Structure formats: structure tokens, C-alpha cells
Coordinates of N, CA and C in Angstrom, one line a residue:
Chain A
X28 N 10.7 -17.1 -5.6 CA 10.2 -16.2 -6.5 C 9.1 -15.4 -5.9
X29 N 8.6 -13.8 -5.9 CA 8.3 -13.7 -5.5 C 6.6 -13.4 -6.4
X30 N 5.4 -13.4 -5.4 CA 4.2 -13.9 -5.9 C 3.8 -12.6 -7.1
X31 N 4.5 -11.3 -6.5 CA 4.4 -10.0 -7.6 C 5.7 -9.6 -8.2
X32 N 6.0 -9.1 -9.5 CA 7.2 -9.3 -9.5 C 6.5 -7.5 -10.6
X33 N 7.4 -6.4 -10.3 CA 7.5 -5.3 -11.0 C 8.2 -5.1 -12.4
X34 N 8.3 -4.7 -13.6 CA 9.3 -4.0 -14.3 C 9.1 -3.0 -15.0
X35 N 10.1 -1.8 -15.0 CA 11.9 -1.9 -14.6 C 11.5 -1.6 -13.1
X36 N 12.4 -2.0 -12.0 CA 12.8 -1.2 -10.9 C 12.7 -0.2 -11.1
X37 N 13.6 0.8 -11.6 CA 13.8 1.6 -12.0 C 13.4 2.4 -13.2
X38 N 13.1 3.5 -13.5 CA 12.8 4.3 -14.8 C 12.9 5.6 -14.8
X39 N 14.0 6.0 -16.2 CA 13.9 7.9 -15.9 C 13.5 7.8 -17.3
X40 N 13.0 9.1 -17.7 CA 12.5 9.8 -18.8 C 12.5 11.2 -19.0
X41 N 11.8 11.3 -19.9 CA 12.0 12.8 -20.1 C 10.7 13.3 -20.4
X42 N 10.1 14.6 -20.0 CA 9.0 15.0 -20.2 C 8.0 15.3 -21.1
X43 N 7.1 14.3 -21.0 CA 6.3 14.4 -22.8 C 6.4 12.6 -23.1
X44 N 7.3 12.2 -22.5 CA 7.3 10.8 -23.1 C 6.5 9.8 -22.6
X45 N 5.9 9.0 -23.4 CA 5.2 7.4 -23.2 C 5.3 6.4 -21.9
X46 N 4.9 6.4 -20.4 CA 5.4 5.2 -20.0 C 4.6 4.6 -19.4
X47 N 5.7 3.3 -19.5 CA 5.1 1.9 -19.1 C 5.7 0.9 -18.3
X48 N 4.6 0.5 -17.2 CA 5.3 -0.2 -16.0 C 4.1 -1.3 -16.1
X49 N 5.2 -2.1 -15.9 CA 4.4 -3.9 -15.8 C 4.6 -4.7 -14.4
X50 N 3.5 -5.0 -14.5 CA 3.5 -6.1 -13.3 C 2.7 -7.7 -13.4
X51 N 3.6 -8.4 -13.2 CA 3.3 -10.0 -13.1 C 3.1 -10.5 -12.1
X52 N 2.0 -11.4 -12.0 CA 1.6 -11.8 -10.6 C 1.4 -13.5 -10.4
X53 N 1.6 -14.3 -9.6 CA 1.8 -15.6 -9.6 C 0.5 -16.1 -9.2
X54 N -0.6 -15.5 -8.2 CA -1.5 -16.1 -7.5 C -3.0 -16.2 -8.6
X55 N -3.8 -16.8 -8.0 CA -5.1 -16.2 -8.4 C -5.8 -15.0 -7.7
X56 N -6.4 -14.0 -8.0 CA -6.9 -12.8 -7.6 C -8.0 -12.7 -7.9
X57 N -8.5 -11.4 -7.2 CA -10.2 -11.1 -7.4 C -10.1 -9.3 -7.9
X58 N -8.4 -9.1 -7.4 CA -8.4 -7.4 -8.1 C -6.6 -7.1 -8.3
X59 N -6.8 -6.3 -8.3 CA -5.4 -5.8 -8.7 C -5.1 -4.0 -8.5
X60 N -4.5 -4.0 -7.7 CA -4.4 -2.5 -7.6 C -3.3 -1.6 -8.2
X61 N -3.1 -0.5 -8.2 CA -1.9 0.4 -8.7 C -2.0 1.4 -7.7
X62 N -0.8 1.7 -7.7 CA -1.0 2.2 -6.2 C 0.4 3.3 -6.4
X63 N 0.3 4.7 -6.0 CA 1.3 6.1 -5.9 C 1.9 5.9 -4.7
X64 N 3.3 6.2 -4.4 CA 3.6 6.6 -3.3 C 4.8 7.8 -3.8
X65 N 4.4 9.1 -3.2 CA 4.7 10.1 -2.9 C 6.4 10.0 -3.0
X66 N 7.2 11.2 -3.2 CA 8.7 11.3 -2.7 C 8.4 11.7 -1.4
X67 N 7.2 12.0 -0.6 CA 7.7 12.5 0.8 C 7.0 11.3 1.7
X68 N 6.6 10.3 1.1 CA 6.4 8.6 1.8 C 4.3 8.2 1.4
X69 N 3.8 9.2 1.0 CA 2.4 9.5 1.5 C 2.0 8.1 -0.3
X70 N 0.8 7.2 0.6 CA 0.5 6.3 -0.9 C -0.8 6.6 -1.0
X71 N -1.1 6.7 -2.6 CA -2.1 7.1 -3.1 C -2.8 6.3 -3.9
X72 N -4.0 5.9 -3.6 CA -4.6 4.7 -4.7 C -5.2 5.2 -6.4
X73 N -4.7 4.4 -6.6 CA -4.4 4.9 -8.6 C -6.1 3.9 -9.0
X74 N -6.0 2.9 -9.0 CA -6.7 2.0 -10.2 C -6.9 0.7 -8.7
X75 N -7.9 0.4 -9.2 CA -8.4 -1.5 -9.0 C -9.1 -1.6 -9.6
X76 N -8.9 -3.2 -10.3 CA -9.1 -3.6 -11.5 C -9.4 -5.2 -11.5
X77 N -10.4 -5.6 -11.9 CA -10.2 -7.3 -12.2 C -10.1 -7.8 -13.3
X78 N -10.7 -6.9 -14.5 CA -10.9 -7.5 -16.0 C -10.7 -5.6 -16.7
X79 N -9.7 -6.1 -17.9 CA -10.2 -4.5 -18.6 C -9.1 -3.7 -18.6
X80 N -9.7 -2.7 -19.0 CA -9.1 -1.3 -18.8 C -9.5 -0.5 -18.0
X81 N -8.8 0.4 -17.2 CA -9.1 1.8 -16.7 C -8.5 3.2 -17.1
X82 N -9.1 4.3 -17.1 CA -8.5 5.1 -17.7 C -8.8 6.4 -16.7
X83 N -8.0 7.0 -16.0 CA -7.9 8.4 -15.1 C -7.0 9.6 -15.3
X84 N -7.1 10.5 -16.6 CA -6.7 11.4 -16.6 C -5.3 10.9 -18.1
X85 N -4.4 11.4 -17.4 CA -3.4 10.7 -18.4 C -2.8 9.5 -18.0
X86 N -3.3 8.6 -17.2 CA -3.0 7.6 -16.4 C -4.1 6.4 -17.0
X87 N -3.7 5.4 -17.3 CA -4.3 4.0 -17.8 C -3.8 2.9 -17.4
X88 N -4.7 2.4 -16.9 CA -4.3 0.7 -16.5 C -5.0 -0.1 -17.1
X89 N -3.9 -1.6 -17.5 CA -5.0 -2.6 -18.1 C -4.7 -3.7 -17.5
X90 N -5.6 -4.9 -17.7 CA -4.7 -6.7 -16.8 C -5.3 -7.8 -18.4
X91 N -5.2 -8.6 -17.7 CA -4.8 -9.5 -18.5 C -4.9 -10.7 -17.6
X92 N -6.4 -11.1 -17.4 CA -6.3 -11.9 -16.2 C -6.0 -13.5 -16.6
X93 N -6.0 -13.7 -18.0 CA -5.3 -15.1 -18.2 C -3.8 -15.4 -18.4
X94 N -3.4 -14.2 -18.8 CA -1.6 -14.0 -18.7 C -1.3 -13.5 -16.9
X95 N -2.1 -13.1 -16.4 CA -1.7 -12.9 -14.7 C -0.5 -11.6 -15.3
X96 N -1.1 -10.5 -16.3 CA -0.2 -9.6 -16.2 C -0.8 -7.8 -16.3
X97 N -0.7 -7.3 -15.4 CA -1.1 -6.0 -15.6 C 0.1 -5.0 -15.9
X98 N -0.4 -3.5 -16.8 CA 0.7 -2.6 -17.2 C -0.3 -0.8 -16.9
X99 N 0.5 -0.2 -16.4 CA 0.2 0.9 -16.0 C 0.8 2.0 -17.0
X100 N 0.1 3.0 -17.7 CA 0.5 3.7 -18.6 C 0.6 5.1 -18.3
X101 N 1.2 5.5 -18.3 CA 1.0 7.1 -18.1 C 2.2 8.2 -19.5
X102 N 0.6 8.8 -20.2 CA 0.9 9.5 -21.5 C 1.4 10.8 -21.1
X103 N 2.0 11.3 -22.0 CA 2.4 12.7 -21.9 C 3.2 13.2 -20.4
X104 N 4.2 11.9 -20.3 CA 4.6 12.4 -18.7 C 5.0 13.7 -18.2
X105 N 5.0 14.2 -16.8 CA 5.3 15.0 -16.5 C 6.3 15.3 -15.0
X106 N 7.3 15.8 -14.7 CA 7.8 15.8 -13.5 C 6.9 15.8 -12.8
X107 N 5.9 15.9 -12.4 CA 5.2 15.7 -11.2 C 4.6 14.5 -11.1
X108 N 5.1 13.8 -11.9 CA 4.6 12.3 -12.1 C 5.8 11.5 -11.6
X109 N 7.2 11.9 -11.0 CA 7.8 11.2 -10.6 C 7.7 11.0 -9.5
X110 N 7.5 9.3 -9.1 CA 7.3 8.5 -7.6 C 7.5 7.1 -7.9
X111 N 7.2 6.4 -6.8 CA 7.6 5.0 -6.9 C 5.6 4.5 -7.1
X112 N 5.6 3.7 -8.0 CA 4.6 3.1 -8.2 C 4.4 1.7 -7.9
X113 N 3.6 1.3 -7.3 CA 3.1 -0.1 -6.6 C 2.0 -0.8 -7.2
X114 N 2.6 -1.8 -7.6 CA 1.3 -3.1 -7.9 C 1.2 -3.7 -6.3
X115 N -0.6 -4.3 -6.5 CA -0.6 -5.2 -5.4 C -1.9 -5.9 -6.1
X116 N -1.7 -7.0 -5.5 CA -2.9 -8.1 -5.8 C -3.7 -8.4 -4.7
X117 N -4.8 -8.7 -5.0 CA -5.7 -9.7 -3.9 C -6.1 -10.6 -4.1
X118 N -5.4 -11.8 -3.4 CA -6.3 -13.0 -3.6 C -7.2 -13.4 -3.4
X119 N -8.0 -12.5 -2.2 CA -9.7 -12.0 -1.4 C -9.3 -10.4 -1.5
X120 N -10.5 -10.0 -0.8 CA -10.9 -8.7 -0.9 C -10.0 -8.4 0.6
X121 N -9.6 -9.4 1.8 CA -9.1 -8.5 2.3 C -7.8 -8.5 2.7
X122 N -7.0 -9.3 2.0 CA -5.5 -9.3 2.1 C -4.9 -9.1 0.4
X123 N -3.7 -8.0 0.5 CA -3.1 -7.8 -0.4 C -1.7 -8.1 -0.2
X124 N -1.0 -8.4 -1.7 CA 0.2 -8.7 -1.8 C 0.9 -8.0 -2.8
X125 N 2.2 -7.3 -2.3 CA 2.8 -6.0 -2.9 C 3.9 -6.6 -4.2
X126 N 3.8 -5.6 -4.6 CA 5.1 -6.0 -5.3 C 6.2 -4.9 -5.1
X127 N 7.4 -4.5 -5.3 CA 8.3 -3.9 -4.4 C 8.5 -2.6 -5.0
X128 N 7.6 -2.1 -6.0 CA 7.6 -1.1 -6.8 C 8.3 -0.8 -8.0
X129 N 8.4 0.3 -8.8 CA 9.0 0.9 -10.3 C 9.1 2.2 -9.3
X130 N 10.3 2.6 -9.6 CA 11.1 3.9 -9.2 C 10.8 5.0 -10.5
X131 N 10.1 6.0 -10.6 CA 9.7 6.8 -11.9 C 10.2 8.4 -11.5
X132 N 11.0 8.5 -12.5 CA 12.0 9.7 -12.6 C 11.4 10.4 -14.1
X133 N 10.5 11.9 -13.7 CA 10.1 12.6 -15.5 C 11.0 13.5 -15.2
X134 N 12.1 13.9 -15.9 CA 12.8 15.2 -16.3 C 12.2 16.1 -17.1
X135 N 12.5 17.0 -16.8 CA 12.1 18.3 -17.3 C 13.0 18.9 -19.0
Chain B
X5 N -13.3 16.3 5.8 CA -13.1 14.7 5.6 C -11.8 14.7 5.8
X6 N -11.3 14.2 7.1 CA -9.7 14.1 7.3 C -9.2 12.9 6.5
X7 N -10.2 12.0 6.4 CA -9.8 10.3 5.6 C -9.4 9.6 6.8
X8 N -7.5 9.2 6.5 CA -7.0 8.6 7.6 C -6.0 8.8 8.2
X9 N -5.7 9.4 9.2 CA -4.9 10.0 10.3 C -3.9 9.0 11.4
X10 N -2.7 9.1 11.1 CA -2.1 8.4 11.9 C -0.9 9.3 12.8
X11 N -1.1 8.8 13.8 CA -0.3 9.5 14.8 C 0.9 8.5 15.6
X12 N 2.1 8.4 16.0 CA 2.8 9.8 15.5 C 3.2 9.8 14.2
X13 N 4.2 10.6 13.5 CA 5.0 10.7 12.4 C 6.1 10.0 12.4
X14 N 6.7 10.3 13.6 CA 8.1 9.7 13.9 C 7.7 9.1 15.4
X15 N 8.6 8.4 15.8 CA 9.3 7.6 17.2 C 10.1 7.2 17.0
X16 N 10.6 6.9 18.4 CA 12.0 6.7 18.1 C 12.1 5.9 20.2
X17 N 12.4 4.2 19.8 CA 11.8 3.7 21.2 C 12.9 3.1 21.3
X18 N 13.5 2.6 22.5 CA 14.4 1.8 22.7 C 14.0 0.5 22.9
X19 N 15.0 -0.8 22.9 CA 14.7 -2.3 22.8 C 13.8 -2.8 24.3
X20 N 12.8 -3.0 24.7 CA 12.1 -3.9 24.9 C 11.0 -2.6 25.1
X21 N 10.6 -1.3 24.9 CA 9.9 -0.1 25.1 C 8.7 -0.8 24.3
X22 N 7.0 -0.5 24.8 CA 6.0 -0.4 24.5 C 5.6 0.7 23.8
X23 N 5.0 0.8 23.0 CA 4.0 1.9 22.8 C 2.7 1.5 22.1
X24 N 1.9 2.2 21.3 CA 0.4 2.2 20.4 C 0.9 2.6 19.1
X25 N 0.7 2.7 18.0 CA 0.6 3.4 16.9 C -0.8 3.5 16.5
X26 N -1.4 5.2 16.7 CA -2.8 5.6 16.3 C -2.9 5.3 14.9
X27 N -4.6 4.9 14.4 CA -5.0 4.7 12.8 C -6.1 5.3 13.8
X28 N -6.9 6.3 12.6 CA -8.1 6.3 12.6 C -8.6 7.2 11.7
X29 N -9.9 6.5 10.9 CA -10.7 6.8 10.1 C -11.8 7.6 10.1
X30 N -12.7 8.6 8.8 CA -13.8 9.5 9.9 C -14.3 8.5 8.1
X31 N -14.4 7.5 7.4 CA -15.0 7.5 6.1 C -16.6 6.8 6.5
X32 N -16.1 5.7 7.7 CA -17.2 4.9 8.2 C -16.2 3.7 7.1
X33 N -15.6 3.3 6.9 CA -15.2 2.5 6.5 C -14.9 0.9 7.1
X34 N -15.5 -0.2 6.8 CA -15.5 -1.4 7.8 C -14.2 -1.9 8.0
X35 N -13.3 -2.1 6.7 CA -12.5 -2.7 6.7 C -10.9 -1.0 7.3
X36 N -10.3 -2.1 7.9 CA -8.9 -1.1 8.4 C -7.7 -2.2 8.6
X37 N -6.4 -1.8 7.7 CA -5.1 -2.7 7.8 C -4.0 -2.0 8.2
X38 N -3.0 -2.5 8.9 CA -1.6 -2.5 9.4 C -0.6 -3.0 8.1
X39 N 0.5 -1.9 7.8 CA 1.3 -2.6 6.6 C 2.4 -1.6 7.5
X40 N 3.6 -3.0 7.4 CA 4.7 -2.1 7.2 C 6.1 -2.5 5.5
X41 N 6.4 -1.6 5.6 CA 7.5 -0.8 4.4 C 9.0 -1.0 5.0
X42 N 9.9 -2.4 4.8 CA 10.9 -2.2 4.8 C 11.7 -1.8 3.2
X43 N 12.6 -1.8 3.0 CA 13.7 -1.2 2.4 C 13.9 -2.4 1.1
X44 N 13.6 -2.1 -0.2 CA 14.0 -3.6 -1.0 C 12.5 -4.4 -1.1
X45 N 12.0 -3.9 -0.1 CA 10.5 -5.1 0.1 C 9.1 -4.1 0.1
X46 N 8.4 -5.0 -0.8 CA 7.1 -4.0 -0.3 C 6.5 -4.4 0.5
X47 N 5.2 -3.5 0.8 CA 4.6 -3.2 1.9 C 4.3 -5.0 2.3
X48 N 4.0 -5.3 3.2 CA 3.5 -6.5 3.9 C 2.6 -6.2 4.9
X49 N 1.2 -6.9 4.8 CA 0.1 -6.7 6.1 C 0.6 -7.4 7.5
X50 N -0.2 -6.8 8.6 CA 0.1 -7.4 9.3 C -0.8 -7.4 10.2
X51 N -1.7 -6.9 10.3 CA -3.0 -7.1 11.3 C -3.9 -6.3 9.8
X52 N -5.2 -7.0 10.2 CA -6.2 -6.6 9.6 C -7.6 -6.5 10.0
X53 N -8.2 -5.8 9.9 CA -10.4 -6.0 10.5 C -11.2 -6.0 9.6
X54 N -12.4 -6.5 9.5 CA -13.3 -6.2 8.7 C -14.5 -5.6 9.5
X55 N -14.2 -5.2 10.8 CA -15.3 -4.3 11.6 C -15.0 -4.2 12.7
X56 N -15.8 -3.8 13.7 CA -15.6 -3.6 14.8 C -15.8 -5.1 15.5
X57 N -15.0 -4.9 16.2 CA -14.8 -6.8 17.3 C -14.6 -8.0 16.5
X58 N -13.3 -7.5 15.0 CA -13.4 -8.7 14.5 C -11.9 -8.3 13.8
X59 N -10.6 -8.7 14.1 CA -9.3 -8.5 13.8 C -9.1 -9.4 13.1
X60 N -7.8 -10.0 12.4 CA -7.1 -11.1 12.1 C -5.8 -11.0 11.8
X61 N -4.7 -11.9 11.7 CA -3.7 -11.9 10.9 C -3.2 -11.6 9.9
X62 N -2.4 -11.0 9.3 CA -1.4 -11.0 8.0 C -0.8 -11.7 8.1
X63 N 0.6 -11.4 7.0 CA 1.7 -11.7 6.9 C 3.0 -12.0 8.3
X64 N 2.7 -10.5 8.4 CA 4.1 -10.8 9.5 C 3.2 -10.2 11.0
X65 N 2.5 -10.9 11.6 CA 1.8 -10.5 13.0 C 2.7 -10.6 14.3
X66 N 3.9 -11.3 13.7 CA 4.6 -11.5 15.2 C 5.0 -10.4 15.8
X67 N 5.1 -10.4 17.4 CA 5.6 -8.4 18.1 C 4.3 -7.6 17.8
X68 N 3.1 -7.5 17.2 CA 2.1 -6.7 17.0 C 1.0 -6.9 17.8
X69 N 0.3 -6.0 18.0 CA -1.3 -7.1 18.9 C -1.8 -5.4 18.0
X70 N -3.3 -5.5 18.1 CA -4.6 -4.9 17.4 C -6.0 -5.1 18.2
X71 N -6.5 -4.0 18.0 CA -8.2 -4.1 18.9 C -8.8 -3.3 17.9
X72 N -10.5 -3.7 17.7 CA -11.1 -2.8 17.0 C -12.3 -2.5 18.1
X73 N -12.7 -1.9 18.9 CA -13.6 -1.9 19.4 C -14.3 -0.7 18.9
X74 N -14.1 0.3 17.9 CA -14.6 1.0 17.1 C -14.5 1.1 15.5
X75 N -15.8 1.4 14.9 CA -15.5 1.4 13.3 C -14.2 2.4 13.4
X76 N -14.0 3.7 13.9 CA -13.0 4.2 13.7 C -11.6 4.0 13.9
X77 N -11.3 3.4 14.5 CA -9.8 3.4 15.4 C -9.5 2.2 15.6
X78 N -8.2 1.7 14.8 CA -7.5 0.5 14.7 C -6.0 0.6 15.5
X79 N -5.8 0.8 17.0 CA -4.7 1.3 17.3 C -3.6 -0.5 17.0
X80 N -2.0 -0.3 16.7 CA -1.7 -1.1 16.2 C -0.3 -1.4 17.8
X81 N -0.3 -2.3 18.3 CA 0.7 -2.1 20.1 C 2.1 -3.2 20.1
X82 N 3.1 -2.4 20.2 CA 4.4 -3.1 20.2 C 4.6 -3.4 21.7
X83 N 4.6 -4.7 22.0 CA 4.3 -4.7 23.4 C 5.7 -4.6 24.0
X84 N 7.0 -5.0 22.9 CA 8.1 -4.7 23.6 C 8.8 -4.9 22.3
X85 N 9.2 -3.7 21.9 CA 10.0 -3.4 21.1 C 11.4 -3.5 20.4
X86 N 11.6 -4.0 19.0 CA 12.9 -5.0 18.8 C 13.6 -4.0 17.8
X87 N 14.8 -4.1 17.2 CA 15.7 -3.7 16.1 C 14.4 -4.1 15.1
X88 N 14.2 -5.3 15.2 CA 13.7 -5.8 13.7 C 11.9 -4.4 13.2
X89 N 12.0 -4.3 14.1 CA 10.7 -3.7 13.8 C 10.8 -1.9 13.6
X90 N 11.8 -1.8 13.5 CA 12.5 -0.9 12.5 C 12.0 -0.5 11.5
X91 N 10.7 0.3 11.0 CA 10.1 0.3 9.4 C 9.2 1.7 9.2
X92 N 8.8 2.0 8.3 CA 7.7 2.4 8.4 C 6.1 2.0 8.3
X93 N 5.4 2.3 9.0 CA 4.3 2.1 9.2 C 3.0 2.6 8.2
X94 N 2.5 2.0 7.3 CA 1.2 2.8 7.2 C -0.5 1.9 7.5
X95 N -1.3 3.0 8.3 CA -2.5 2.1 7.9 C -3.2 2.1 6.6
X96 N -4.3 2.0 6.7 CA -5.2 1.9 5.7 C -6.4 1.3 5.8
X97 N -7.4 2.0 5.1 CA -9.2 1.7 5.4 C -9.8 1.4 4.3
X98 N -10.4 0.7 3.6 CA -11.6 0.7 2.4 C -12.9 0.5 2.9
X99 N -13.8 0.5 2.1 CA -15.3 0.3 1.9 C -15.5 -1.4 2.1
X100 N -16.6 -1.8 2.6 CA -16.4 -3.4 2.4 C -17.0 -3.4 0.9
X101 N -17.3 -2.5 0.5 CA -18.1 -2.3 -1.1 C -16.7 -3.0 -1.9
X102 N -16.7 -4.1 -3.1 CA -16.1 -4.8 -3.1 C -15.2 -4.1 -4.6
X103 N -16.0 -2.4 -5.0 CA -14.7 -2.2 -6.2 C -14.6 -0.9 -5.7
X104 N -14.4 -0.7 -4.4 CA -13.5 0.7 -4.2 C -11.9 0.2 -3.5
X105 N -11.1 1.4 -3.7 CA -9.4 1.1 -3.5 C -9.7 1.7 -1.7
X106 N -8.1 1.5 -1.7 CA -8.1 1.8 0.0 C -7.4 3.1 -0.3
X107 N -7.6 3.6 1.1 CA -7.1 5.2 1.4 C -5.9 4.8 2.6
X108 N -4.6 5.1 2.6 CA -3.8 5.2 3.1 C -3.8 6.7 4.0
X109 N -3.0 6.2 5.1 CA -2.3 7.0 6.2 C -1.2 7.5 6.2
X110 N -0.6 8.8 6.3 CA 0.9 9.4 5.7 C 1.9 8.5 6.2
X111 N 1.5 7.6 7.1 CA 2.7 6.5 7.6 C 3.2 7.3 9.1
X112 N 4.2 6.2 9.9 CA 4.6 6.1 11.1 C 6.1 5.9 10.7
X113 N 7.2 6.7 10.6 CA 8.2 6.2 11.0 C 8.6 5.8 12.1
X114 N 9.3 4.7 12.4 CA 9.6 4.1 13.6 C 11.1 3.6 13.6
X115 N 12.0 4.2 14.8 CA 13.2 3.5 15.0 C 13.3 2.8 16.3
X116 N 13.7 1.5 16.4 CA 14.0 0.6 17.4 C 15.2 0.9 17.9
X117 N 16.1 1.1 19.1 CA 17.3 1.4 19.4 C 17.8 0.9 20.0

């Protein structure tokens, strides 16, 4: 099993709509990150988090550090919001562990 | 502020061929990691620093060697080059400050042949 696990793989929508990508994690941690990667390969750091909420624009993250579950929100989607999105955990500050991403498709 | 710069974009090396893959940072950032991106799997570390003259292990270190003799420049060295290491490459630098995120490098495509 693996220590980060993503859901859905996959996600399409349609523009204007609600979404939500969850990530489960097995280890104990000190953060939790959310993490963009581009359609043309390029990753972009979203959110790190230990306890709480975060909130950046139309983009929200929250965790859940006694359920070992964080969820990544993004309101009022927009095609330019389609990319693959990455959880990753730290069990220290200087090694992370990925999880294999949510594929995010906004139609127009 | 270029961030972090990796050179090349592409290669393309044959089976036991050497080369470097350039990382370097202008943030002043202490910490700098090696991840690669196979297909199905996410990223995995594989060399990491927390300064200058102080490397260590990841996940998958085998076929890799690393030097930091500068805060800037974490070059990453295939000392002889396999199919398996077939991937993309990205680095990556953070703050040792303990609630900033890391800044990624546009990545290293790499084919083994």
C-alpha cells in the first residue's frame, strides 16, 4: 500500500464547478504539501500545511492531522486550472513522499 | 530572480555514457533535492543537502552521486548510464526556514539508449 494514496486519479469538469481532491497519508508528518504540475512538465508549490486551513485565491487546502487526511479545493473552476495535482508529505523537513497525483481536466 | 535553473532540458545518452545534470539556485536557499518522475509513480528523492559540504540519500540513490561545494549548485552525475534511469528529472531548493514550500526546476528529460 502505498504511504500517499490520491483521489480520483482522474477528474473532468466543467467550468464554474466545485472541486475536490483528497489525499490520505499513512506516515506521521511534520507538513503536507500540494503541489501543481503544469501540462508542459513545470511543478508549482500550492500550499504546506501542518494543522488547519489554507486559503490562496480560489484555491483552499485543509488536513486533518488525526484522520492523516488532507483535501484540496478549488472554487469556481477554470480551464486554466487544468493539471495534475500532487500531494506530498514530510515525515522531517527534509525528505518528501509523493503521492502519484489527481489528473484535473476544467472544460470550457 | 531566475529561482531554479536546470540544464539541459533534454538528453538523450547511450548505455554505460556519463554525464552531470546542472541544478542551480540564485534564492540563497540551504536546502537543494534531486527527484525523479517515472510514469504511474510519483516523484521519488534521490539525493538531497541541507548546505554546502553536507549531501545525503533518498529513496532511490543507486547510479546517482551529488556534490555541494556551493550554496548554489547541486550538480546531480550518472556515472554510467542505464535504460532504468530513463525519467524525468526535476530539482528543487527551499529555505531551511521550516514553513516555506520548495521551488522546483522546469525538469531534465532524460533518455537512456
Amino acid at each position: 500500500k502505498n504511504e500517499v494514496e490520491q483521489s480520483p486519479q482522474n477528474l473532468t469538469a466543467q467550468e464554474g464547478e466545485f472541486i475536490t481532491i483528497n489525499c490520505s497519508y499513512s506516515v506521521g508528518i511534520s507538513a503536507l504539501h500540494w503541489l501543481q504540475q503544469h501540462p508542459g512538465g513545470g511543478i508549482v508549490s500550492l500550499f504546506m500545511l501542518s494543522s488547519g486551513k489554507k486559503k490562496h485565491g480560489r484555491l483552499i487546502a485543509t488536513i486533518n492531522i488525526q484522520e492523516k487526511h488532507s483535501s484540496l479545493h478549488i472554487t469556481a473552476s477554470h480551464p486554466r486550472d487544468s493539471a495534475v495535482y500532487i500531494c506530498a508529505v514530510g515525515p522531517n523537513t527534509d525528505k518528501l513522499i509523493f503521492g502519484t497525483g489527481t489528473r484535473l481536466q476544467v472544460f470550457p | 530572480n531566475a529561482g531554479v535553473t536546470q540544464t539541459p532540458k533534454f538528453q538523450v545518452l547511450k548505455t554505460g555514457q556519463s554525464m552531470t545534470l546542472q541544478c542551480a539556485q540564485d534564492m540563497n536557499h540551504e536546502y537543494m533535492s534531486w527527484y525523479r518522475q517515472d510514469p504511474g509513480m510519483g516523484l521519488r528523492l534521490i539525493h538531497y543537502s541541507v548546505g554546502a559540504g553536507i549531501t545525503d540519500q533518498g529513496e532511490v540513490p543507486n547510479g546517482y552521486n551529488v556534490s555541494r561545494s556551493t550554496t548554489e549548485d547541486f550538480p546531480l552525475r550518472l556515472l554510467s548510464a542505464a535504460p532504468s534511469q530513463t525519467s524525468v528529472y526535476f530539482c528543487a531548493s527551499k529555505t531551511g526556514v521550516y514553513n516555506y514550500g520548495y521551488t522546483f526546476g522546469s525538469g531534465t528529460r532524460l533518455t537512456v539508449v
